[in-house]
């Protein structure tokens, strides 16, 4: 069976809280607006993920959760792996 790997970068993050650690930066308003659109684009292509993985960074996990919702993928099933953050 052919498999496809999609690598998705987090949506636009906020720099409002400059004192926040990098891992805790949330999505900006633009990111909150754009992430669902990306999910819809993937859904339109009939993407049905077997697995969604995310870094534990707040902005990355928020993006993954928003996209998962658009793909009818349970947010509780997202695998959060700290190694993703370390490698990229």
CSV table of N, CA and C in Angstrom, one decimal:
chain,number,residue,atom,x,y,z
A,1,UNK,N,0.8,-1.2,0.0
A,1,UNK,CA,0.0,0.0,0.0
A,1,UNK,C,0.9,1.2,0.0
A,2,UNK,N,0.6,2.2,-0.9
A,2,UNK,CA,1.3,3.4,-1.0
A,2,UNK,C,0.9,4.3,0.2
A,3,UNK,N,2.0,4.9,0.8
A,3,UNK,CA,1.7,5.9,1.9
A,3,UNK,C,2.3,7.2,1.5
A,4,UNK,N,1.7,8.3,2.0
A,4,UNK,CA,2.1,9.6,1.7
A,4,UNK,C,2.4,10.3,3.0
A,5,UNK,N,3.5,11.0,3.1
A,5,UNK,CA,3.9,11.8,4.3
A,5,UNK,C,3.7,13.3,4.0
A,6,UNK,N,3.0,13.9,4.9
A,6,UNK,CA,2.8,15.3,4.8
A,6,UNK,C,3.5,16.0,5.9
A,7,UNK,N,4.4,16.9,5.6
A,7,UNK,CA,5.1,17.7,6.7
A,7,UNK,C,4.4,19.1,6.7
A,8,UNK,N,3.9,19.5,7.8
A,8,UNK,CA,3.2,20.7,7.9
A,8,UNK,C,3.9,21.6,9.0
A,9,UNK,N,4.2,22.8,8.6
A,9,UNK,CA,4.8,23.7,9.6
A,9,UNK,C,3.7,24.3,10.4
A,10,UNK,N,3.9,24.7,11.6
A,10,UNK,CA,2.9,25.4,12.4
A,10,UNK,C,2.4,26.7,11.7
A,11,UNK,N,1.2,27.1,12.0
A,11,UNK,CA,0.7,28.3,11.5
A,11,UNK,C,1.4,29.5,12.2
A,12,UNK,N,1.1,30.7,11.7
A,12,UNK,CA,1.8,31.9,12.2
A,12,UNK,C,1.7,32.0,13.7
A,13,UNK,N,2.8,32.1,14.4
A,13,UNK,CA,2.8,32.3,15.8
A,13,UNK,C,2.9,33.7,16.3
A,14,UNK,N,2.5,33.9,17.5
A,14,UNK,CA,2.4,35.3,18.1
A,14,UNK,C,3.8,35.6,18.7
A,15,UNK,N,4.2,36.8,18.6
A,15,UNK,CA,5.4,37.3,19.3
A,15,UNK,C,5.0,38.4,20.3
A,16,UNK,N,3.7,38.4,20.7
A,16,UNK,CA,3.2,39.4,21.7
A,16,UNK,C,3.8,39.2,23.0
A,17,UNK,N,4.0,37.9,23.4
A,17,UNK,CA,4.5,37.7,24.8
A,17,UNK,C,6.0,37.4,24.6
A,18,UNK,N,6.8,38.4,24.4
A,18,UNK,CA,8.3,38.2,24.2
A,18,UNK,C,8.9,37.5,25.4
A,19,UNK,N,8.3,37.6,26.5
A,19,UNK,CA,8.9,37.0,27.7
A,19,UNK,C,8.6,35.5,27.8
A,20,UNK,N,7.7,35.0,27.0
A,20,UNK,CA,7.3,33.6,27.0
A,20,UNK,C,8.5,32.7,26.5
A,21,UNK,N,8.7,31.6,27.0
A,21,UNK,CA,9.7,30.6,26.4
A,21,UNK,C,9.2,30.3,25.0
A,22,UNK,N,10.1,30.0,24.1
A,22,UNK,CA,9.8,29.7,22.7
A,22,UNK,C,8.7,28.6,22.7
A,23,UNK,N,8.8,27.6,23.5
A,23,UNK,CA,7.9,26.4,23.5
A,23,UNK,C,6.4,26.8,23.8
A,24,UNK,N,6.3,28.0,24.5
A,24,UNK,CA,4.9,28.4,24.9
A,24,UNK,C,4.3,29.4,24.1
A,25,UNK,N,4.9,29.8,23.0
A,25,UNK,CA,4.3,30.9,22.1
A,25,UNK,C,3.1,30.3,21.4
A,26,UNK,N,2.0,31.1,21.5
A,26,UNK,CA,0.7,30.6,20.9
A,26,UNK,C,0.6,31.0,19.5
A,27,UNK,N,-0.5,30.6,18.8
A,27,UNK,CA,-0.8,31.1,17.5
A,27,UNK,C,-1.2,32.5,17.5
A,28,UNK,N,-0.8,33.2,16.5
A,28,UNK,CA,-1.3,34.6,16.3
A,28,UNK,C,-2.7,34.5,15.7
A,29,UNK,N,-3.4,35.6,15.7
A,29,UNK,CA,-4.7,35.7,15.1
A,29,UNK,C,-4.7,35.1,13.6
A,30,UNK,N,-3.7,35.5,12.9
A,30,UNK,CA,-3.5,35.1,11.5
A,30,UNK,C,-3.4,33.5,11.5
A,31,UNK,N,-2.6,33.0,12.4
A,31,UNK,CA,-2.4,31.5,12.5
A,31,UNK,C,-3.7,30.8,12.8
A,32,UNK,N,-4.5,31.4,13.7
A,32,UNK,CA,-5.8,30.8,14.0
A,32,UNK,C,-6.8,30.8,12.8
A,33,UNK,N,-6.6,31.8,12.0
A,33,UNK,CA,-7.4,32.0,10.8
A,33,UNK,C,-7.0,31.0,9.7
A,34,UNK,N,-5.6,30.9,9.5
A,34,UNK,CA,-5.1,30.1,8.4
A,34,UNK,C,-5.1,28.6,8.6
A,35,UNK,N,-4.9,28.2,9.9
A,35,UNK,CA,-4.8,26.7,10.1
A,35,UNK,C,-6.0,26.0,9.7
A,36,UNK,N,-7.2,26.5,10.0
A,36,UNK,CA,-8.4,25.7,9.5
A,36,UNK,C,-8.5,25.7,7.9
A,37,UNK,N,-8.0,26.7,7.3
A,37,UNK,CA,-8.0,26.7,5.8
A,37,UNK,C,-7.1,25.6,5.3
A,38,UNK,N,-5.9,25.4,6.0
A,38,UNK,CA,-5.0,24.3,5.6
A,38,UNK,C,-5.7,23.0,5.8
A,39,UNK,N,-6.4,22.8,6.9
A,39,UNK,CA,-7.1,21.6,7.1
A,39,UNK,C,-8.2,21.3,6.1
A,40,UNK,N,-8.9,22.4,5.7
A,40,UNK,CA,-9.9,22.3,4.6
A,40,UNK,C,-9.3,21.9,3.3
A,41,UNK,N,-8.1,22.4,3.0
A,41,UNK,CA,-7.4,22.1,1.7
A,41,UNK,C,-7.0,20.6,1.7
A,42,UNK,N,-6.5,20.1,2.9
A,42,UNK,CA,-6.2,18.7,3.0
A,42,UNK,C,-7.5,17.8,2.9
A,43,UNK,N,-8.5,18.3,3.5
A,43,UNK,CA,-9.8,17.5,3.5
A,43,UNK,C,-10.3,17.5,2.0
A,44,UNK,N,-10.2,18.6,1.3
A,44,UNK,CA,-10.6,18.6,-0.1
A,44,UNK,C,-9.9,17.6,-0.9
A,45,UNK,N,-8.6,17.3,-0.6
A,45,UNK,CA,-7.8,16.3,-1.3
A,45,UNK,C,-8.1,14.9,-0.7
A,46,UNK,N,-9.1,14.8,0.2
A,46,UNK,CA,-9.5,13.6,0.8
A,46,UNK,C,-8.4,12.9,1.6
A,47,UNK,N,-7.6,13.7,2.2
A,47,UNK,CA,-6.5,13.2,3.1
A,47,UNK,C,-7.2,12.6,4.3
A,48,UNK,N,-6.8,11.3,4.6
A,48,UNK,CA,-7.3,10.6,5.8
A,48,UNK,C,-6.1,10.1,6.6
A,49,UNK,N,-5.5,10.9,7.5
A,49,UNK,CA,-4.3,10.5,8.2
A,49,UNK,C,-4.5,9.3,9.0
A,50,UNK,N,-3.5,8.4,9.0
A,50,UNK,CA,-3.4,7.3,9.9
A,50,UNK,C,-2.8,7.8,11.2
A,51,UNK,N,-2.0,8.8,11.1
A,51,UNK,CA,-1.3,9.3,12.3
A,51,UNK,C,-1.0,10.8,12.1
A,52,UNK,N,-1.2,11.6,13.2
A,52,UNK,CA,-0.8,12.9,13.2
A,52,UNK,C,0.2,13.1,14.4
A,53,UNK,N,1.3,13.6,14.1
A,53,UNK,CA,2.3,13.8,15.2
A,53,UNK,C,2.6,15.3,15.3
A,54,UNK,N,3.0,15.7,16.5
A,54,UNK,CA,3.3,17.1,16.7
A,54,UNK,C,4.4,17.3,17.7
A,55,UNK,N,5.1,18.3,17.6
A,55,UNK,CA,6.0,18.8,18.7
A,55,UNK,C,5.1,19.2,19.8
A,56,UNK,N,5.7,19.3,21.0
A,56,UNK,CA,4.9,19.8,22.2
A,56,UNK,C,4.8,21.3,22.2
A,57,UNK,N,5.5,22.0,21.3
A,57,UNK,CA,5.4,23.4,21.3
A,57,UNK,C,3.9,23.8,21.1
A,58,UNK,N,3.5,24.8,21.9
A,58,UNK,CA,2.1,25.2,21.9
A,58,UNK,C,1.5,25.5,20.5
A,59,UNK,N,2.3,26.3,19.7
A,59,UNK,CA,1.8,26.7,18.4
A,59,UNK,C,1.7,25.5,17.5
A,60,UNK,N,2.6,24.6,17.6
A,60,UNK,CA,2.6,23.4,16.7
A,60,UNK,C,1.4,22.5,17.1
A,61,UNK,N,1.2,22.2,18.4
A,61,UNK,CA,0.1,21.4,18.8
A,61,UNK,C,-1.2,22.0,18.5
A,62,UNK,N,-1.3,23.3,18.7
A,62,UNK,CA,-2.6,24.0,18.3
A,62,UNK,C,-2.9,23.9,16.8
A,63,UNK,N,-1.8,24.0,16.0
A,63,UNK,CA,-2.0,23.9,14.6
A,63,UNK,C,-2.5,22.4,14.2
A,64,UNK,N,-1.8,21.5,14.8
A,64,UNK,CA,-2.2,20.0,14.6
A,64,UNK,C,-3.6,19.8,15.0
A,65,UNK,N,-4.0,20.3,16.1
A,65,UNK,CA,-5.4,20.1,16.6
A,65,UNK,C,-6.4,20.7,15.7
A,66,UNK,N,-6.1,21.9,15.2
A,66,UNK,CA,-7.1,22.6,14.3
A,66,UNK,C,-7.2,21.8,13.0
A,67,UNK,N,-6.1,21.4,12.4
A,67,UNK,CA,-6.1,20.6,11.2
A,67,UNK,C,-6.8,19.3,11.4
A,68,UNK,N,-6.5,18.6,12.5
A,68,UNK,CA,-7.1,17.3,12.9
A,68,UNK,C,-8.7,17.5,12.9
A,69,UNK,N,-9.1,18.6,13.4
A,69,UNK,CA,-10.6,18.8,13.5
A,69,UNK,C,-11.2,18.9,12.1
A,70,UNK,N,-10.5,19.5,11.2
A,70,UNK,CA,-11.0,19.6,9.8
A,70,UNK,C,-11.0,18.3,9.1
A,71,UNK,N,-10.1,17.4,9.5
A,71,UNK,CA,-10.0,16.1,8.9
A,71,UNK,C,-10.7,15.0,9.7
A,72,UNK,N,-11.5,15.4,10.6
A,72,UNK,CA,-12.3,14.5,11.5
A,72,UNK,C,-11.4,13.4,12.1
A,73,UNK,N,-10.2,13.9,12.6
A,73,UNK,CA,-9.2,13.1,13.3
A,73,UNK,C,-9.3,13.5,14.7
A,74,UNK,N,-9.4,12.5,15.6
A,74,UNK,CA,-9.6,12.9,17.1
A,74,UNK,C,-8.3,13.5,17.6
A,75,UNK,N,-8.5,14.7,18.2
A,75,UNK,CA,-7.3,15.4,18.8
A,75,UNK,C,-6.6,14.6,19.8
A,76,UNK,N,-7.4,13.8,20.5
A,76,UNK,CA,-6.8,12.9,21.6
A,76,UNK,C,-5.8,11.9,21.0
A,77,UNK,N,-5.9,11.6,19.7
A,77,UNK,CA,-5.1,10.6,19.1
A,77,UNK,C,-3.8,11.2,18.5
A,78,UNK,N,-3.6,12.5,18.6
A,78,UNK,CA,-2.4,13.2,18.1
A,78,UNK,C,-1.2,12.7,19.0
A,79,UNK,N,-0.2,12.3,18.4
A,79,UNK,CA,1.0,11.8,19.1
A,79,UNK,C,1.9,13.0,19.3
A,80,UNK,N,2.2,13.4,20.5
A,80,UNK,CA,3.1,14.5,20.8
A,80,UNK,C,4.5,13.9,21.2
A,81,UNK,N,5.5,14.3,20.4
A,81,UNK,CA,6.8,13.8,20.6
A,81,UNK,C,7.8,14.9,20.6
A,82,UNK,N,8.5,15.0,21.8
A,82,UNK,CA,9.5,16.0,22.0
A,82,UNK,C,10.7,15.9,21.0
A,83,UNK,N,10.9,14.8,20.5
A,83,UNK,CA,12.1,14.6,19.5
A,83,UNK,C,11.8,15.4,18.2
A,84,UNK,N,10.6,15.7,17.9
A,84,UNK,CA,10.3,16.5,16.7
A,84,UNK,C,10.9,17.9,16.9
A,85,UNK,N,10.7,18.4,18.1
A,85,UNK,CA,11.2,19.8,18.4
A,85,UNK,C,12.7,19.8,18.3
A,86,UNK,N,13.3,18.8,18.8
A,86,UNK,CA,14.8,18.8,19.0
A,86,UNK,C,15.5,18.7,17.6
A,87,UNK,N,14.8,18.0,16.7
A,87,UNK,CA,15.5,17.8,15.4
A,87,UNK,C,15.4,18.9,14.4
A,88,UNK,N,14.4,19.8,14.6
A,88,UNK,CA,14.1,20.8,13.5
A,88,UNK,C,14.3,22.2,14.0
